[in-house]
């Protein structure tokens, strides 16, 4: 089985994102939002059959761990109330996709975060998505300000209410920022990778893994700059007398394979232990074109893994086994 642990509903029906614009406009005008739009099952089917399901079939993958569009989370827009209503609408839509295509999609929640608002307010949505919808994880935005970094680092106790819930429900968090509203940081070109790198560095310098030994985080986009600079982080851990970096983070931090060329995947697999790598493509996502050097889509990451000089057993870990281990509830959902 090939499990893609990182996919977003980037093809959602037009009226869904349309309502979001209306909601934010109403908020700016000090008015209540309009009622949520009607979205039929057929409309949802159409967006998936011609979108993510088609790509799954073309590329030979089986199951996508599926969450709302990441750049669309927009935690910097509106306030805690608008974030709550928007997260609820987005997660409900993901639940409908997973219910219509239970063989192909398993849900992960976005959280109703807002800059400088305690993440404690995310708890009801986590409970609802895990208990009510059967979701297997959450996306945690380390920078709800959208590129201005106004909240404490992930090692701060500020975030602990979410960590307590993650451990209670046995769900991991993918560290995933949303859109950048800071023009110096392009959303997918730098803000995403900055978020991955900063999140890793914040966690390695914290007591989070001592306080929550069972907690699990996925750093997406191949870990941002981390695998490439593994020597720097090893050295920083050593200088700070934190012990070996591998002992410090590898029980709790995992990296996905959203790296869009073979040399990058080779580096990831060489530097990071196979047990800490989860297959992912983030299709249909940030990079949608065809690489003229290969003739294949940049984000067709399965092709790169297929070419790595690893044993079949190691590839099976990357494609399936590690996802089942990191997403503690996943096997139960698949069996059902
Ligand atoms: Zn993503």
GROMACS .gro file of C-alpha atoms and ligand atoms in nm:
model
  337
    1UNK     CA    1   0.000   0.000   0.000
    2UNK     CA    2   0.126   0.347  -0.085
    3UNK     CA    3   0.021   0.617   0.160
    4UNK     CA    4   0.075   0.983   0.068
    5UNK     CA    5   0.079   1.160   0.403
    6UNK     CA    6   0.050   1.513   0.266
    7UNK     CA    7  -0.238   1.623   0.043
    8UNK     CA    8  -0.466   1.926   0.059
    9UNK     CA    9  -0.812   1.986  -0.088
   10UNK     CA   10  -0.681   2.244  -0.335
   11UNK     CA   11  -0.964   2.167  -0.579
   12UNK     CA   12  -1.260   2.234  -0.348
   13UNK     CA   13  -1.587   2.363  -0.500
   14UNK     CA   14  -1.569   2.731  -0.590
   15UNK     CA   15  -1.847   2.840  -0.352
   16UNK     CA   16  -1.646   2.712  -0.052
   17UNK     CA   17  -1.359   2.959  -0.102
   18UNK     CA   18  -1.616   3.215  -0.222
   19UNK     CA   19  -1.785   3.201   0.118
   20UNK     CA   20  -1.451   3.256   0.287
   21UNK     CA   21  -1.405   3.584   0.093
   22UNK     CA   22  -1.757   3.691   0.189
   23UNK     CA   23  -1.692   3.598   0.552
   24UNK     CA   24  -1.377   3.810   0.570
   25UNK     CA   25  -1.543   4.103   0.388
   26UNK     CA   26  -1.837   4.086   0.632
   27UNK     CA   27  -1.593   4.078   0.925
   28UNK     CA   28  -1.417   4.390   0.795
   29UNK     CA   29  -1.754   4.565   0.758
   30UNK     CA   30  -1.854   4.462   1.112
   31UNK     CA   31  -2.140   4.249   0.980
   32UNK     CA   32  -2.232   3.884   1.043
   33UNK     CA   33  -2.117   3.639   0.773
   34UNK     CA   34  -2.366   3.517   0.511
   35UNK     CA   35  -2.502   3.162   0.551
   36UNK     CA   36  -2.269   2.886   0.433
   37UNK     CA   37  -2.324   2.780   0.070
   38UNK     CA   38  -2.492   2.459  -0.038
   39UNK     CA   39  -2.239   2.205  -0.173
   40UNK     CA   40  -2.377   1.880  -0.313
   41UNK     CA   41  -2.209   1.537  -0.294
   42UNK     CA   42  -2.193   1.537  -0.675
   43UNK     CA   43  -2.002   1.865  -0.675
   44UNK     CA   44  -1.752   1.720  -0.428
   45UNK     CA   45  -1.721   1.398  -0.631
   46UNK     CA   46  -1.651   1.597  -0.947
   47UNK     CA   47  -1.363   1.791  -0.788
   48UNK     CA   48  -1.203   1.473  -0.653
   49UNK     CA   49  -1.259   1.233  -0.944
   50UNK     CA   50  -1.104   1.478  -1.190
   51UNK     CA   51  -0.844   1.594  -0.936
   52UNK     CA   52  -0.665   1.410  -0.658
   53UNK     CA   53  -0.821   1.068  -0.731
   54UNK     CA   54  -0.717   1.090  -1.097
   55UNK     CA   55  -0.360   1.174  -0.994
   56UNK     CA   56  -0.353   0.891  -0.737
   57UNK     CA   57  -0.451   0.646  -1.011
   58UNK     CA   58  -0.206   0.783  -1.267
   59UNK     CA   59   0.084   0.765  -1.021
   60UNK     CA   60  -0.005   0.437  -0.852
   61UNK     CA   61  -0.063   0.560  -0.499
   62UNK     CA   62  -0.347   0.430  -0.282
   63UNK     CA   63  -0.437   0.659   0.005
   64UNK     CA   64  -0.390   1.029   0.073
   65UNK     CA   65  -0.389   1.178   0.421
   66UNK     CA   66  -0.600   1.477   0.331
   67UNK     CA   67  -0.642   1.819   0.489
   68UNK     CA   68  -0.786   2.158   0.395
   69UNK     CA   69  -0.588   2.380   0.155
   70UNK     CA   70  -0.292   2.503   0.360
   71UNK     CA   71  -0.249   2.849   0.208
   72UNK     CA   72  -0.626   2.889   0.244
   73UNK     CA   73  -0.617   2.844   0.624
   74UNK     CA   74  -0.538   3.217   0.641
   75UNK     CA   75  -0.496   3.236   1.018
   76UNK     CA   76  -0.383   3.597   0.982
   77UNK     CA   77  -0.724   3.701   0.844
   78UNK     CA   78  -1.022   3.798   1.059
   79UNK     CA   79  -1.012   3.696   1.425
   80UNK     CA   80  -1.059   3.391   1.646
   81UNK     CA   81  -1.431   3.376   1.562
   82UNK     CA   82  -1.380   3.380   1.185
   83UNK     CA   83  -1.097   3.124   1.217
   84UNK     CA   84  -1.326   2.896   1.416
   85UNK     CA   85  -1.609   2.911   1.160
   86UNK     CA   86  -1.368   2.867   0.868
   87UNK     CA   87  -1.183   2.572   1.025
   88UNK     CA   88  -1.516   2.410   1.100
   89UNK     CA   89  -1.635   2.455   0.738
   90UNK     CA   90  -1.305   2.328   0.592
   91UNK     CA   91  -1.285   2.024   0.819
   92UNK     CA   92  -1.647   1.934   0.750
   93UNK     CA   93  -1.571   1.938   0.378
   94UNK     CA   94  -1.269   1.710   0.429
   95UNK     CA   95  -1.492   1.474   0.627
   96UNK     CA   96  -1.738   1.466   0.338
   97UNK     CA   97  -1.457   1.381   0.090
   98UNK     CA   98  -1.333   1.102   0.320
   99UNK     CA   99  -1.689   0.967   0.360
  100UNK     CA  100  -1.748   0.968  -0.018
  101UNK     CA  101  -1.408   0.807  -0.092
  102UNK     CA  102  -1.320   0.607   0.221
  103UNK     CA  103  -1.073   0.386   0.031
  104UNK     CA  104  -0.869   0.682  -0.089
  105UNK     CA  105  -0.871   0.960   0.170
  106UNK     CA  106  -0.824   0.987   0.545
  107UNK     CA  107  -0.872   1.324   0.713
  108UNK     CA  108  -0.638   1.561   0.892
  109UNK     CA  109  -0.772   1.879   1.051
  110UNK     CA  110  -0.676   2.241   1.016
  111UNK     CA  111  -0.698   2.427   1.345
  112UNK     CA  112  -0.885   2.751   1.423
  113UNK     CA  113  -0.568   2.942   1.507
  114UNK     CA  114  -0.519   3.319   1.518
  115UNK     CA  115  -0.204   3.518   1.592
  116UNK     CA  116  -0.160   3.588   1.965
  117UNK     CA  117  -0.469   3.384   2.057
  118UNK     CA  118  -0.400   3.088   2.286
  119UNK     CA  119  -0.402   2.758   2.095
  120UNK     CA  120  -0.620   2.633   2.381
  121UNK     CA  121  -0.914   2.746   2.167
  122UNK     CA  122  -0.827   2.469   1.916
  123UNK     CA  123  -0.919   2.191   2.160
  124UNK     CA  124  -1.292   2.161   2.077
  125UNK     CA  125  -1.216   2.139   1.703
  126UNK     CA  126  -0.950   1.871   1.763
  127UNK     CA  127  -1.197   1.667   1.972
  128UNK     CA  128  -1.468   1.709   1.710
  129UNK     CA  129  -1.244   1.609   1.417
  130UNK     CA  130  -1.088   1.307   1.589
  131UNK     CA  131  -1.392   1.187   1.784
  132UNK     CA  132  -1.664   1.279   1.534
  133UNK     CA  133  -1.491   1.256   1.197
  134UNK     CA  134  -1.222   0.995   1.260
  135UNK     CA  135  -0.939   1.225   1.155
  136UNK     CA  136  -0.588   1.096   1.224
  137UNK     CA  137  -0.384   1.416   1.270
  138UNK     CA  138  -0.374   1.795   1.265
  139UNK     CA  139  -0.184   2.066   1.081
  140UNK     CA  140  -0.028   2.301   1.336
  141UNK     CA  141   0.069   2.647   1.213
  142UNK     CA  142   0.375   2.775   1.405
  143UNK     CA  143   0.313   3.127   1.267
  144UNK     CA  144  -0.056   3.220   1.254
  145UNK     CA  145   0.045   3.580   1.176
  146UNK     CA  146   0.132   3.478   0.819
  147UNK     CA  147   0.502   3.562   0.802
  148UNK     CA  148   0.547   3.806   1.091
  149UNK     CA  149   0.613   3.544   1.365
  150UNK     CA  150   0.419   3.701   1.651
  151UNK     CA  151   0.358   3.391   1.863
  152UNK     CA  152   0.600   3.215   2.102
  153UNK     CA  153   0.821   2.937   1.961
  154UNK     CA  154   0.684   2.582   1.951
  155UNK     CA  155   0.887   2.491   2.260
  156UNK     CA  156   0.690   2.738   2.473
  157UNK     CA  157   0.423   2.611   2.714
  158UNK     CA  158   0.183   2.835   2.517
  159UNK     CA  159   0.143   2.540   2.278
  160UNK     CA  160   0.111   2.268   2.542
  161UNK     CA  161  -0.272   2.244   2.542
  162UNK     CA  162  -0.248   2.123   2.180
  163UNK     CA  163   0.037   1.884   2.262
  164UNK     CA  164  -0.163   1.735   2.550
  165UNK     CA  165  -0.454   1.669   2.313
  166UNK     CA  166  -0.223   1.518   2.050
  167UNK     CA  167  -0.087   1.268   2.301
  168UNK     CA  168  -0.432   1.195   2.443
  169UNK     CA  169  -0.574   1.116   2.097
  170UNK     CA  170  -0.253   0.955   1.963
  171UNK     CA  171  -0.241   1.195   1.667
  172UNK     CA  172   0.066   1.363   1.516
  173UNK     CA  173   0.085   1.724   1.397
  174UNK     CA  174   0.232   1.833   1.069
  175UNK     CA  175   0.407   2.166   1.123
  176UNK     CA  176   0.252   2.366   0.839
  177UNK     CA  177   0.228   2.740   0.793
  178UNK     CA  178  -0.039   2.905   0.581
  179UNK     CA  179  -0.022   3.194   0.333
  180UNK     CA  180   0.229   3.472   0.387
  181UNK     CA  181   0.098   3.828   0.419
  182UNK     CA  182   0.458   3.951   0.447
  183UNK     CA  183   0.578   4.046   0.096
  184UNK     CA  184   0.937   3.952   0.183
  185UNK     CA  185   0.829   3.587   0.215
  186UNK     CA  186   0.673   3.417  -0.086
  187UNK     CA  187   0.412   3.171   0.044
  188UNK     CA  188   0.532   2.846  -0.110
  189UNK     CA  189   0.881   2.954  -0.215
  190UNK     CA  190   1.013   3.068   0.121
  191UNK     CA  191   0.747   3.096   0.395
  192UNK     CA  192   0.664   2.722   0.384
  193UNK     CA  193   1.028   2.618   0.396
  194UNK     CA  194   1.108   2.880   0.661
  195UNK     CA  195   0.821   2.745   0.871
  196UNK     CA  196   0.953   2.388   0.842
  197UNK     CA  197   1.307   2.489   0.931
  198UNK     CA  198   1.206   2.723   1.215
  199UNK     CA  199   0.963   2.467   1.360
  200UNK     CA  200   1.234   2.199   1.370
  201UNK     CA  201   1.483   2.434   1.530
  202UNK     CA  202   1.233   2.555   1.790
  203UNK     CA  203   1.148   2.198   1.890
  204UNK     CA  204   1.509   2.074   1.906
  205UNK     CA  205   1.592   2.357   2.148
  206UNK     CA  206   1.295   2.282   2.373
  207UNK     CA  207   1.182   2.043   2.646
  208UNK     CA  208   0.879   1.930   2.445
  209UNK     CA  209   1.011   1.577   2.389
  210UNK     CA  210   1.103   1.538   2.755
  211UNK     CA  211   0.757   1.659   2.858
  212UNK     CA  212   0.576   1.458   2.589
  213UNK     CA  213   0.792   1.153   2.509
  214UNK     CA  214   0.526   1.001   2.281
  215UNK     CA  215   0.446   1.313   2.078
  216UNK     CA  216   0.508   1.306   1.702
  217UNK     CA  217   0.559   1.585   1.450
  218UNK     CA  218   0.599   1.566   1.075
  219UNK     CA  219   0.814   1.836   0.919
  220UNK     CA  220   0.687   1.864   0.562
  221UNK     CA  221   0.852   1.967   0.236
  222UNK     CA  222   1.141   1.732   0.306
  223UNK     CA  223   1.215   1.909   0.634
  224UNK     CA  224   1.280   2.252   0.481
  225UNK     CA  225   1.652   2.324   0.508
  226UNK     CA  226   1.707   2.072   0.788
  227UNK     CA  227   1.839   1.758   0.614
  228UNK     CA  228   2.074   1.967   0.396
  229UNK     CA  229   2.207   2.139   0.710
  230UNK     CA  230   2.202   1.835   0.939
  231UNK     CA  231   2.568   1.895   1.025
  232UNK     CA  232   2.487   2.248   1.142
  233UNK     CA  233   2.209   2.121   1.370
  234UNK     CA  234   2.429   1.842   1.503
  235UNK     CA  235   2.695   2.100   1.580
  236UNK     CA  236   2.448   2.341   1.739
  237UNK     CA  237   2.310   2.063   1.961
  238UNK     CA  238   2.666   1.970   2.060
  239UNK     CA  239   2.766   2.330   2.139
  240UNK     CA  240   2.451   2.378   2.347
  241UNK     CA  241   2.528   2.052   2.532
  242UNK     CA  242   2.195   1.903   2.427
  243UNK     CA  243   2.347   1.565   2.345
  244UNK     CA  244   2.335   1.386   2.012
  245UNK     CA  245   2.088   1.541   1.769
  246UNK     CA  246   1.963   1.196   1.667
  247UNK     CA  247   1.885   1.108   2.031
  248UNK     CA  248   1.729   1.449   2.078
  249UNK     CA  249   1.476   1.447   1.792
  250UNK     CA  250   1.444   1.121   1.604
  251UNK     CA  251   1.191   0.956   1.835
  252UNK     CA  252   0.954   1.246   1.776
  253UNK     CA  253   1.028   1.418   1.446
  254UNK     CA  254   0.963   1.277   1.100
  255UNK     CA  255   1.022   1.420   0.754
  256UNK     CA  256   0.804   1.386   0.446
  257UNK     CA  257   0.924   1.342   0.090
  258UNK     CA  258   0.778   1.657  -0.069
  259UNK     CA  259   1.108   1.729  -0.241
  260UNK     CA  260   1.074   1.786  -0.611
  261UNK     CA  261   1.391   1.644  -0.763
  262UNK     CA  262   1.589   1.320  -0.734
  263UNK     CA  263   1.912   1.469  -0.589
  264UNK     CA  264   1.708   1.619  -0.302
  265UNK     CA  265   1.545   1.283  -0.228
  266UNK     CA  266   1.884   1.112  -0.240
  267UNK     CA  267   2.015   1.357   0.018
  268UNK     CA  268   1.709   1.314   0.241
  269UNK     CA  269   1.741   0.934   0.236
  270UNK     CA  270   2.117   0.952   0.297
  271UNK     CA  271   2.099   1.191   0.593
  272UNK     CA  272   1.774   1.099   0.767
  273UNK     CA  273   1.717   0.739   0.888
  274UNK     CA  274   1.464   0.549   0.676
  275UNK     CA  275   1.245   0.503   0.986
  276UNK     CA  276   1.191   0.882   0.998
  277UNK     CA  277   1.086   0.937   0.635
  278UNK     CA  278   0.722   0.932   0.522
  279UNK     CA  279   0.615   0.928   0.159
  280UNK     CA  280   0.431   1.243   0.048
  281UNK     CA  281   0.379   1.445  -0.267
  282UNK     CA  282   0.148   1.734  -0.168
  283UNK     CA  283  -0.036   1.684  -0.495
  284UNK     CA  284  -0.224   1.880  -0.624
  285UNK     CA  285  -0.029   2.160  -0.467
  286UNK     CA  286   0.236   2.426  -0.487
  287UNK     CA  287   0.426   2.303  -0.791
  288UNK     CA  288   0.204   2.172  -1.070
  289UNK     CA  289   0.426   2.178  -1.379
  290UNK     CA  290   0.623   1.915  -1.567
  291UNK     CA  291   1.001   1.905  -1.524
  292UNK     CA  292   1.151   1.935  -1.874
  293UNK     CA  293   1.458   1.746  -1.751
  294UNK     CA  294   1.254   1.433  -1.670
  295UNK     CA  295   0.932   1.476  -1.863
  296UNK     CA  296   0.735   1.409  -1.540
  297UNK     CA  297   0.558   1.630  -1.289
  298UNK     CA  298   0.791   1.776  -1.029
  299UNK     CA  299   0.555   1.659  -0.754
  300UNK     CA  300   0.539   1.298  -0.879
  301UNK     CA  301   0.764   1.208  -0.588
  302UNK     CA  302   0.699   0.833  -0.605
  303UNK     CA  303   0.926   0.820  -0.911
  304UNK     CA  304   1.217   0.954  -0.706
  305UNK     CA  305   1.167   0.707  -0.421
  306UNK     CA  306   1.144   0.423  -0.673
  307UNK     CA  307   1.492   0.522  -0.797
  308UNK     CA  308   1.661   0.536  -0.455
  309UNK     CA  309   1.919   0.266  -0.380
  310UNK     CA  310   1.718   0.126  -0.088
  311UNK     CA  311   1.595  -0.226  -0.016
  312UNK     CA  312   1.233  -0.318  -0.082
  313UNK     CA  313   1.180  -0.339   0.295
  314UNK     CA  314   1.310   0.016   0.344
  315UNK     CA  315   1.091   0.149   0.063
  316UNK     CA  316   0.791  -0.024   0.222
  317UNK     CA  317   0.863   0.166   0.542
  318UNK     CA  318   0.870   0.498   0.354
  319UNK     CA  319   0.559   0.418   0.152
  320UNK     CA  320   0.346   0.261   0.424
  321UNK     CA  321   0.494   0.134   0.749
  322UNK     CA  322   0.616   0.464   0.890
  323UNK     CA  323   0.285   0.639   0.819
  324UNK     CA  324   0.099   0.365   1.008
  325UNK     CA  325   0.340   0.407   1.300
  326UNK     CA  326   0.337   0.789   1.313
  327UNK     CA  327  -0.038   0.825   1.258
  328UNK     CA  328  -0.135   0.602   1.551
  329UNK     CA  329  -0.505   0.587   1.453
  330UNK     CA  330  -0.447   0.526   1.082
  331UNK     CA  331  -0.443   0.145   1.074
  332UNK     CA  332  -0.773   0.131   1.262
  333UNK     CA  333  -0.930   0.368   1.006
  334UNK     CA  334  -0.788   0.164   0.714
  335UNK     CA  335  -0.916  -0.162   0.863
  336UNK     CA  336  -1.261  -0.011   0.899
  337LIG    ZN1  337   0.111   2.122   0.249
   0.00000   0.00000   0.00000
